[in-house]
Amino acid sequence: MNKDECIAFMKKFPNFQLATVDSDGQPRTRGMFLYTADEDGLVFHTGSFKKLYTELTANHRIEASFFDRETMTQLRAAGIAEEIDDAYYRNTVVNAPGREFLKPMIAAKGLESIRIFRVRNLRVTEWGFASNFVYPKPETVF
């Protein structure tokens, strides 16, 4: 897949698994909901009170896995998560269509509890049954 195809895939399948490492070196994964993906990387958010936030600020390396169940195709995107500490952008994200689920958290914890990350320097690998035994797998970098 080229860069544009990778971005389109991520946007089409915005529910993804995010892998981090905790302070003991234990790998951790959780389901996430993509905010956006573009040529500058992918963007997601979490809460400042969550373990994920602590893990991301301690170790910026992540891997995200997007999956198309119909074609059994997976994209794995590894990169460096950088926090976007911008009040205007935070407000834009929380008021975007489909982000209504954030309202109770904001009411309870405040707008500042929303932490936004952009993952840059992506190395994206496609996996599917047809390419299962092809190594090394080609990477798309952006």
Tab-separated table of N, CA and C in Angstrom:
chain	number	residue	atom	x	y	z
A	1	MET	N	0.836	-1.188	0.000
A	1	MET	CA	0.000	0.000	0.000
A	1	MET	C	0.874	1.242	0.000
A	2	ASN	N	0.442	2.230	-0.722
A	2	ASN	CA	1.167	3.498	-0.671
A	2	ASN	C	0.606	4.338	0.489
A	3	LYS	N	1.188	5.510	0.698
A	3	LYS	CA	0.814	6.371	1.820
A	3	LYS	C	-0.675	6.727	1.798
A	4	ASP	N	-1.192	7.141	0.653
A	4	ASP	CA	-2.602	7.530	0.564
A	4	ASP	C	-3.529	6.352	0.856
A	5	GLU	N	-3.167	5.173	0.396
A	5	GLU	CA	-3.971	3.980	0.677
A	5	GLU	C	-3.939	3.635	2.166
A	6	CYS	N	-2.788	3.813	2.798
A	6	CYS	CA	-2.673	3.567	4.243
A	6	CYS	C	-3.579	4.523	5.016
A	7	ILE	N	-3.541	5.793	4.667
A	7	ILE	CA	-4.370	6.797	5.337
A	7	ILE	C	-5.847	6.477	5.143
A	8	ALA	N	-6.241	6.130	3.929
A	8	ALA	CA	-7.639	5.790	3.650
A	8	ALA	C	-8.080	4.565	4.460
A	9	PHE	N	-7.217	3.573	4.581
A	9	PHE	CA	-7.520	2.358	5.341
A	9	PHE	C	-7.758	2.717	6.808
A	10	MET	N	-6.882	3.519	7.384
A	10	MET	CA	-7.016	3.913	8.793
A	10	MET	C	-8.321	4.670	9.031
A	11	LYS	N	-8.662	5.551	8.112
A	11	LYS	CA	-9.906	6.327	8.255
A	11	LYS	C	-11.141	5.447	8.085
A	12	LYS	N	-11.055	4.452	7.219
A	12	LYS	CA	-12.191	3.557	6.994
A	12	LYS	C	-12.421	2.637	8.191
A	13	PHE	N	-11.340	2.293	8.891
A	13	PHE	CA	-11.409	1.389	10.051
A	13	PHE	C	-10.815	2.097	11.270
A	14	PRO	N	-11.550	3.090	11.818
A	14	PRO	CA	-10.984	3.945	12.864
A	14	PRO	C	-10.842	3.286	14.238
A	15	ASN	N	-11.470	2.151	14.451
A	15	ASN	CA	-11.266	1.427	15.712
A	15	ASN	C	-9.993	0.614	15.570
A	16	PHE	N	-9.044	0.847	16.456
A	16	PHE	CA	-7.759	0.170	16.338
A	16	PHE	C	-7.256	-0.257	17.703
A	17	GLN	N	-6.271	-1.131	17.692
A	17	GLN	CA	-5.601	-1.558	18.911
A	17	GLN	C	-4.291	-0.791	19.019
A	18	LEU	N	-4.036	-0.244	20.202
A	18	LEU	CA	-2.823	0.536	20.445
A	18	LEU	C	-1.951	-0.222	21.435
A	19	ALA	N	-0.693	-0.423	21.079
A	19	ALA	CA	0.257	-1.112	21.947
A	19	ALA	C	1.269	-0.126	22.500
A	20	THR	N	1.483	-0.220	23.815
A	20	THR	CA	2.487	0.566	24.520
A	20	THR	C	3.234	-0.383	25.452
A	21	VAL	N	4.133	0.176	26.259
A	21	VAL	CA	4.848	-0.605	27.262
A	21	VAL	C	4.738	0.140	28.584
A	22	ASP	N	4.402	-0.588	29.653
A	22	ASP	CA	4.277	0.081	30.953
A	22	ASP	C	5.641	0.221	31.630
A	23	SER	N	5.654	0.788	32.831
A	23	SER	CA	6.915	1.086	33.530
A	23	SER	C	7.690	-0.167	33.921
A	24	ASP	N	7.033	-1.323	33.950
A	24	ASP	CA	7.714	-2.582	34.250
A	24	ASP	C	8.176	-3.304	32.993
A	25	GLY	N	7.967	-2.682	31.826
A	25	GLY	CA	8.349	-3.306	30.567
A	25	GLY	C	7.299	-4.262	30.025
A	26	GLN	N	6.127	-4.298	30.657
A	26	GLN	CA	5.044	-5.173	30.237
A	26	GLN	C	4.306	-4.547	29.054
A	27	PRO	N	4.185	-5.251	27.922
A	27	PRO	CA	3.397	-4.725	26.810
A	27	PRO	C	1.937	-4.571	27.217
A	28	ARG	N	1.305	-3.503	26.745
A	28	ARG	CA	-0.103	-3.229	27.022
A	28	ARG	C	-0.800	-2.866	25.713
A	29	THR	N	-1.997	-3.396	25.516
A	29	THR	CA	-2.799	-3.010	24.355
A	29	THR	C	-4.174	-2.588	24.841
A	30	ARG	N	-4.800	-1.739	24.053
A	30	ARG	CA	-6.176	-1.342	24.328
A	30	ARG	C	-6.817	-0.865	23.042
A	31	GLY	N	-8.156	-0.967	23.019
A	31	GLY	CA	-8.895	-0.483	21.871
A	31	GLY	C	-8.979	1.033	21.904
A	32	MET	N	-8.829	1.647	20.746
A	32	MET	CA	-8.860	3.105	20.626
A	32	MET	C	-9.756	3.479	19.450
A	33	PHE	N	-10.065	4.765	19.372
A	33	PHE	CA	-10.895	5.308	18.308
A	33	PHE	C	-10.120	6.464	17.671
A	34	LEU	N	-9.684	6.271	16.445
A	34	LEU	CA	-8.881	7.247	15.711
A	34	LEU	C	-9.621	8.579	15.576
A	35	TYR	N	-8.905	9.680	15.801
A	35	TYR	CA	-9.494	10.989	15.505
A	35	TYR	C	-9.301	11.304	14.024
A	36	THR	N	-8.056	11.220	13.551
A	36	THR	CA	-7.790	11.435	12.128
A	36	THR	C	-6.445	10.831	11.751
A	37	ALA	N	-6.243	10.705	10.463
A	37	ALA	CA	-4.964	10.282	9.896
A	37	ALA	C	-4.732	11.131	8.657
A	38	ASP	N	-3.488	11.543	8.463
A	38	ASP	CA	-3.126	12.335	7.296
A	38	ASP	C	-1.629	12.165	7.038
A	39	GLU	N	-1.077	12.976	6.152
A	39	GLU	CA	0.339	12.845	5.799
A	39	GLU	C	1.281	13.093	6.965
A	40	ASP	N	0.770	13.744	8.014
A	40	ASP	CA	1.586	14.017	9.196
A	40	ASP	C	1.489	12.930	10.252
A	41	GLY	N	0.724	11.877	9.981
A	41	GLY	CA	0.602	10.783	10.935
A	41	GLY	C	-0.830	10.522	11.341
A	42	LEU	N	-0.997	9.877	12.488
A	42	LEU	CA	-2.339	9.599	12.988
A	42	LEU	C	-2.533	10.285	14.331
A	43	VAL	N	-3.793	10.631	14.638
A	43	VAL	CA	-4.111	11.381	15.850
A	43	VAL	C	-5.177	10.635	16.653
A	44	PHE	N	-4.935	10.521	17.956
A	44	PHE	CA	-5.898	9.924	18.875
A	44	PHE	C	-5.823	10.692	20.196
A	45	HIS	N	-6.728	10.383	21.107
A	45	HIS	CA	-6.733	11.064	22.400
A	45	HIS	C	-6.980	10.071	23.522
A	46	THR	N	-6.622	10.501	24.718
A	46	THR	CA	-6.847	9.726	25.932
A	46	THR	C	-7.070	10.704	27.072
A	47	GLY	N	-7.216	10.189	28.283
A	47	GLY	CA	-7.384	11.041	29.453
A	47	GLY	C	-6.087	11.144	30.237
A	48	SER	N	-5.831	12.316	30.806
A	48	SER	CA	-4.601	12.537	31.575
A	48	SER	C	-4.545	11.672	32.830
A	49	PHE	N	-5.664	11.153	33.273
A	49	PHE	CA	-5.762	10.343	34.480
A	49	PHE	C	-5.623	8.844	34.197
A	50	LYS	N	-5.440	8.478	32.934
A	50	LYS	CA	-5.362	7.068	32.553
A	50	LYS	C	-3.911	6.580	32.513
A	51	LYS	N	-3.738	5.270	32.717
A	51	LYS	CA	-2.406	4.660	32.639
A	51	LYS	C	-1.799	4.861	31.256
A	52	LEU	N	-2.633	4.854	30.225
A	52	LEU	CA	-2.137	5.058	28.861
A	52	LEU	C	-1.363	6.371	28.762
A	53	TYR	N	-1.888	7.422	29.354
A	53	TYR	CA	-1.204	8.725	29.301
A	53	TYR	C	0.177	8.628	29.954
A	54	THR	N	0.251	7.968	31.101
A	54	THR	CA	1.533	7.791	31.792
A	54	THR	C	2.503	6.995	30.924
A	55	GLU	N	2.004	5.939	30.287
A	55	GLU	CA	2.855	5.114	29.425
A	55	GLU	C	3.370	5.914	28.229
A	56	LEU	N	2.490	6.713	27.615
A	56	LEU	CA	2.888	7.495	26.434
A	56	LEU	C	3.899	8.587	26.765
A	57	THR	N	3.788	9.182	27.946
A	57	THR	CA	4.730	10.239	28.305
A	57	THR	C	6.078	9.669	28.744
A	58	ALA	N	6.085	8.409	29.196
A	58	ALA	CA	7.336	7.770	29.597
A	58	ALA	C	8.068	7.137	28.414
A	59	ASN	N	7.311	6.593	27.468
A	59	ASN	CA	7.895	5.925	26.304
A	59	ASN	C	7.007	6.257	25.112
A	60	HIS	N	7.515	7.045	24.212
A	60	HIS	CA	6.723	7.574	23.096
A	60	HIS	C	6.530	6.587	21.948
A	61	ARG	N	7.186	5.446	21.988
A	61	ARG	CA	7.064	4.466	20.905
A	61	ARG	C	5.764	3.672	21.047
A	62	ILE	N	5.024	3.575	19.949
A	62	ILE	CA	3.756	2.835	19.950
A	62	ILE	C	3.663	1.994	18.689
A	63	GLU	N	2.689	1.105	18.680
A	63	GLU	CA	2.277	0.450	17.450
A	63	GLU	C	0.755	0.377	17.472
A	64	ALA	N	0.151	0.723	16.347
A	64	ALA	CA	-1.297	0.686	16.188
A	64	ALA	C	-1.631	-0.368	15.145
A	65	SER	N	-2.701	-1.115	15.401
A	65	SER	CA	-3.115	-2.170	14.487
A	65	SER	C	-4.548	-1.914	14.041
A	66	PHE	N	-4.729	-1.742	12.728
A	66	PHE	CA	-6.030	-1.515	12.109
A	66	PHE	C	-6.402	-2.782	11.344
A	67	PHE	N	-7.690	-3.144	11.353
A	67	PHE	CA	-8.079	-4.433	10.779
A	67	PHE	C	-9.366	-4.324	9.971
A	68	ASP	N	-9.327	-4.887	8.767
A	68	ASP	CA	-10.506	-5.012	7.902
A	68	ASP	C	-10.950	-6.468	7.976
A	69	ARG	N	-12.043	-6.704	8.640
A	69	ARG	CA	-12.523	-8.066	8.854
A	69	ARG	C	-12.976	-8.739	7.558
A	70	GLU	N	-13.531	-7.950	6.628
A	70	GLU	CA	-14.016	-8.535	5.368
A	70	GLU	C	-12.890	-9.110	4.532
A	71	THR	N	-11.797	-8.371	4.407
A	71	THR	CA	-10.682	-8.831	3.575
A	71	THR	C	-9.588	-9.512	4.396
A	72	MET	N	-9.769	-9.510	5.732
A	72	MET	CA	-8.766	-10.079	6.647
A	72	MET	C	-7.401	-9.414	6.425
A	73	THR	N	-7.433	-8.104	6.269
A	73	THR	CA	-6.212	-7.318	6.067
A	73	THR	C	-5.939	-6.500	7.313
A	74	GLN	N	-4.687	-6.486	7.705
A	74	GLN	CA	-4.267	-5.730	8.881
A	74	GLN	C	-3.179	-4.749	8.481
A	75	LEU	N	-3.256	-3.534	9.034
A	75	LEU	CA	-2.162	-2.568	8.919
A	75	LEU	C	-1.579	-2.380	10.303
A	76	ARG	N	-0.272	-2.512	10.394
A	76	ARG	CA	0.422	-2.220	11.646
A	76	ARG	C	1.235	-0.950	11.417
A	77	ALA	N	0.997	0.042	12.262
A	77	ALA	CA	1.657	1.341	12.121
A	77	ALA	C	2.457	1.626	13.386
A	78	ALA	N	3.772	1.624	13.261
A	78	ALA	CA	4.651	1.919	14.390
A	78	ALA	C	5.185	3.334	14.232
A	79	GLY	N	5.320	4.025	15.352
A	79	GLY	CA	5.831	5.388	15.286
A	79	GLY	C	6.059	5.986	16.653
A	80	ILE	N	6.269	7.294	16.646
A	80	ILE	CA	6.569	8.055	17.849
A	80	ILE	C	5.385	8.971	18.166
A	81	ALA	N	4.797	8.808	19.344
A	81	ALA	CA	3.649	9.619	19.764
A	81	ALA	C	4.142	10.918	20.400
A	82	GLU	N	3.638	12.031	19.873
A	82	GLU	CA	3.981	13.356	20.411
A	82	GLU	C	2.693	14.005	20.898
A	83	GLU	N	2.717	14.531	22.110
A	83	GLU	CA	1.520	15.187	22.645
A	83	GLU	C	1.298	16.527	21.952
A	84	ILE	N	0.048	16.798	21.615
A	84	ILE	CA	-0.357	18.083	21.048
A	84	ILE	C	-0.996	18.861	22.192
A	85	ASP	N	-0.280	19.806	22.765
A	85	ASP	CA	-0.801	20.586	23.888
A	85	ASP	C	-1.265	21.934	23.361
A	86	ASP	N	-2.440	21.926	22.750
A	86	ASP	CA	-2.986	23.118	22.103
A	86	ASP	C	-4.469	23.203	22.455
A	87	ALA	N	-4.859	24.242	23.175
A	87	ALA	CA	-6.236	24.387	23.654
A	87	ALA	C	-7.232	24.445	22.503
A	88	TYR	N	-6.894	25.154	21.436
A	88	TYR	CA	-7.807	25.264	20.295
A	88	TYR	C	-8.025	23.892	19.658
A	89	TYR	N	-6.946	23.142	19.451
A	89	TYR	CA	-7.062	21.810	18.839
A	89	TYR	C	-7.846	20.873	19.761
A	90	ARG	N	-7.579	20.939	21.062
A	90	ARG	CA	-8.305	20.109	22.032
A	90	ARG	C	-9.805	20.393	21.930
A	91	ASN	N	-10.169	21.650	21.873
A	91	ASN	CA	-11.569	22.043	21.771
A	91	ASN	C	-12.182	21.547	20.452
A	92	THR	N	-11.413	21.621	19.372
A	92	THR	CA	-11.867	21.130	18.072
A	92	THR	C	-12.153	19.629	18.133
A	93	VAL	N	-11.251	18.884	18.745
A	93	VAL	CA	-11.410	17.430	18.846
A	93	VAL	C	-12.647	17.075	19.657
A	94	VAL	N	-12.806	17.667	20.828
A	94	VAL	CA	-13.920	17.265	21.693
A	94	VAL	C	-15.273	17.687	21.133
A	95	ASN	N	-15.295	18.663	20.239
A	95	ASN	CA	-16.554	19.097	19.633
A	95	ASN	C	-16.783	18.520	18.234
A	96	ALA	N	-15.904	17.641	17.795
A	96	ALA	CA	-16.048	17.013	16.479
A	96	ALA	C	-17.208	16.017	16.498
A	97	PRO	N	-17.890	15.867	15.359
A	97	PRO	CA	-18.959	14.861	15.287
A	97	PRO	C	-18.421	13.474	15.653
A	98	GLY	N	-19.199	12.737	16.431
A	98	GLY	CA	-18.792	11.405	16.853
A	98	GLY	C	-18.020	11.380	18.157
A	99	ARG	N	-17.721	12.536	18.731
A	99	ARG	CA	-16.949	12.600	19.981
A	99	ARG	C	-17.829	12.939	21.185
A	100	GLU	N	-19.129	12.763	21.037
A	100	GLU	CA	-20.043	13.070	22.128
A	100	GLU	C	-19.726	12.245	23.377
A	101	PHE	N	-19.147	11.068	23.204
A	101	PHE	CA	-18.817	10.205	24.332
A	101	PHE	C	-17.810	10.849	25.281
A	102	LEU	N	-17.128	11.918	24.841
A	102	LEU	CA	-16.167	12.610	25.692
A	102	LEU	C	-16.826	13.558	26.691
A	103	LYS	N	-18.047	13.965	26.425
A	103	LYS	CA	-18.717	14.982	27.255
A	103	LYS	C	-18.773	14.611	28.740
A	104	PRO	N	-19.175	13.382	29.116
A	104	PRO	CA	-19.199	13.049	30.547
A	104	PRO	C	-17.814	13.127	31.200
A	105	MET	N	-16.781	12.712	30.470
A	105	MET	CA	-15.436	12.781	31.026
A	105	MET	C	-15.021	14.236	31.235
A	106	ILE	N	-15.347	15.096	30.285
A	106	ILE	CA	-15.019	16.515	30.411
A	106	ILE	C	-15.786	17.128	31.575
A	107	ALA	N	-17.063	16.757	31.718
A	107	ALA	CA	-17.867	17.274	32.826
A	107	ALA	C	-17.273	16.862	34.174
A	108	ALA	N	-16.753	15.645	34.246
A	108	ALA	CA	-16.209	15.137	35.506
A	108	ALA	C	-14.770	15.570	35.759
A	109	LYS	N	-13.958	15.623	34.713
A	109	LYS	CA	-12.513	15.840	34.889
A	109	LYS	C	-11.998	17.157	34.318
A	110	GLY	N	-12.802	17.830	33.493
A	110	GLY	CA	-12.376	19.085	32.876
A	110	GLY	C	-11.787	18.885	31.492
A	111	LEU	N	-11.838	19.935	30.689
A	111	LEU	CA	-11.331	19.886	29.313
A	111	LEU	C	-9.846	19.551	29.268
A	112	GLU	N	-9.087	20.033	30.243
A	112	GLU	CA	-7.641	19.783	30.274
A	112	GLU	C	-7.302	18.307	30.456
A	113	SER	N	-8.287	17.499	30.880
A	113	SER	CA	-8.014	16.070	31.067
A	113	SER	C	-7.882	15.334	29.737
A	114	ILE	N	-8.362	15.946	28.657
A	114	ILE	CA	-8.228	15.341	27.327
A	114	ILE	C	-6.812	15.600	26.834
A	115	ARG	N	-6.105	14.536	26.507
A	115	ARG	CA	-4.734	14.641	25.994
A	115	ARG	C	-4.702	14.052	24.595
A	116	ILE	N	-4.151	14.819	23.679
A	116	ILE	CA	-4.153	14.446	22.266
A	116	ILE	C	-2.730	14.115	21.834
A	117	PHE	N	-2.612	13.059	21.049
A	117	PHE	CA	-1.308	12.629	20.540
A	117	PHE	C	-1.353	12.466	19.033
A	118	ARG	N	-0.259	12.890	18.405
A	118	ARG	CA	-0.038	12.634	16.979
A	118	ARG	C	1.140	11.668	16.890
A	119	VAL	N	0.957	10.620	16.108
A	119	VAL	CA	2.027	9.642	15.908
A	119	VAL	C	2.687	9.955	14.580
A	120	ARG	N	3.953	10.283	14.654
A	120	ARG	CA	4.736	10.640	13.467
A	120	ARG	C	5.754	9.546	13.162
A	121	ASN	N	6.466	9.763	12.069
A	121	ASN	CA	7.507	8.811	11.652
A	121	ASN	C	6.940	7.400	11.557
A	122	LEU	N	5.763	7.308	10.927
A	122	LEU	CA	5.086	6.017	10.824
A	122	LEU	C	5.814	5.070	9.873
A	123	ARG	N	5.901	3.833	10.308
A	123	ARG	CA	6.353	2.729	9.476
A	123	ARG	C	5.175	1.757	9.425
A	124	VAL	N	4.525	1.685	8.277
A	124	VAL	CA	3.290	0.918	8.151
A	124	VAL	C	3.548	-0.358	7.360
A	125	THR	N	3.099	-1.463	7.918
A	125	THR	CA	3.232	-2.773	7.291
A	125	THR	C	1.849	-3.358	7.097
A	126	GLU	N	1.608	-3.872	5.891
A	126	GLU	CA	0.335	-4.533	5.590
A	126	GLU	C	0.503	-6.033	5.769
A	127	TRP	N	-0.514	-6.660	6.362
A	127	TRP	CA	-0.526	-8.105	6.503
A	127	TRP	C	-1.839	-8.641	5.961
A	128	GLY	N	-1.763	-9.778	5.299
A	128	GLY	CA	-2.945	-10.497	4.818
A	128	GLY	C	-2.542	-11.948	4.596
A	129	PHE	N	-3.513	-12.811	4.404
A	129	PHE	CA	-3.191	-14.221	4.198
A	129	PHE	C	-2.305	-14.437	2.979
A	130	ALA	N	-2.541	-13.669	1.923
A	130	ALA	CA	-1.756	-13.837	0.699
A	130	ALA	C	-0.286	-13.482	0.914
A	131	SER	N	-0.023	-12.558	1.849
A	131	SER	CA	1.361	-12.120	2.084
A	131	SER	C	1.920	-12.644	3.400
A	132	ASN	N	1.251	-13.601	3.986
A	132	ASN	CA	1.626	-14.081	5.318
A	132	ASN	C	3.081	-14.564	5.395
A	133	PHE	N	3.571	-15.188	4.356
A	133	PHE	CA	4.913	-15.755	4.402
A	133	PHE	C	5.925	-14.952	3.591
A	134	VAL	N	5.573	-13.746	3.216
A	134	VAL	CA	6.481	-12.875	2.474
A	134	VAL	C	7.323	-12.090	3.478
A	135	TYR	N	8.625	-12.283	3.410
A	135	TYR	CA	9.536	-11.551	4.298
A	135	TYR	C	10.763	-11.145	3.514
A	136	PRO	N	11.312	-9.974	3.755
A	136	PRO	CA	10.766	-8.993	4.677
A	136	PRO	C	9.523	-8.331	4.085
A	137	LYS	N	8.639	-7.868	4.944
A	137	LYS	CA	7.434	-7.179	4.495
A	137	LYS	C	7.796	-5.757	4.094
A	138	PRO	N	7.270	-5.290	2.962
A	138	PRO	CA	7.539	-3.906	2.575
A	138	PRO	C	6.873	-2.933	3.545
A	139	GLU	N	7.530	-1.828	3.817
A	139	GLU	CA	6.987	-0.802	4.704
A	139	GLU	C	6.678	0.460	3.911
A	140	THR	N	5.616	1.146	4.326
A	140	THR	CA	5.310	2.479	3.838
A	140	THR	C	5.679	3.435	4.960
A	141	VAL	N	6.488	4.419	4.664
A	141	VAL	CA	6.982	5.331	5.684
A	141	VAL	C	6.453	6.734	5.422
A	142	PHE	N	5.902	7.349	6.479
A	142	PHE	CA	5.482	8.753	6.397
A	142	PHE	C	5.352	9.356	7.770
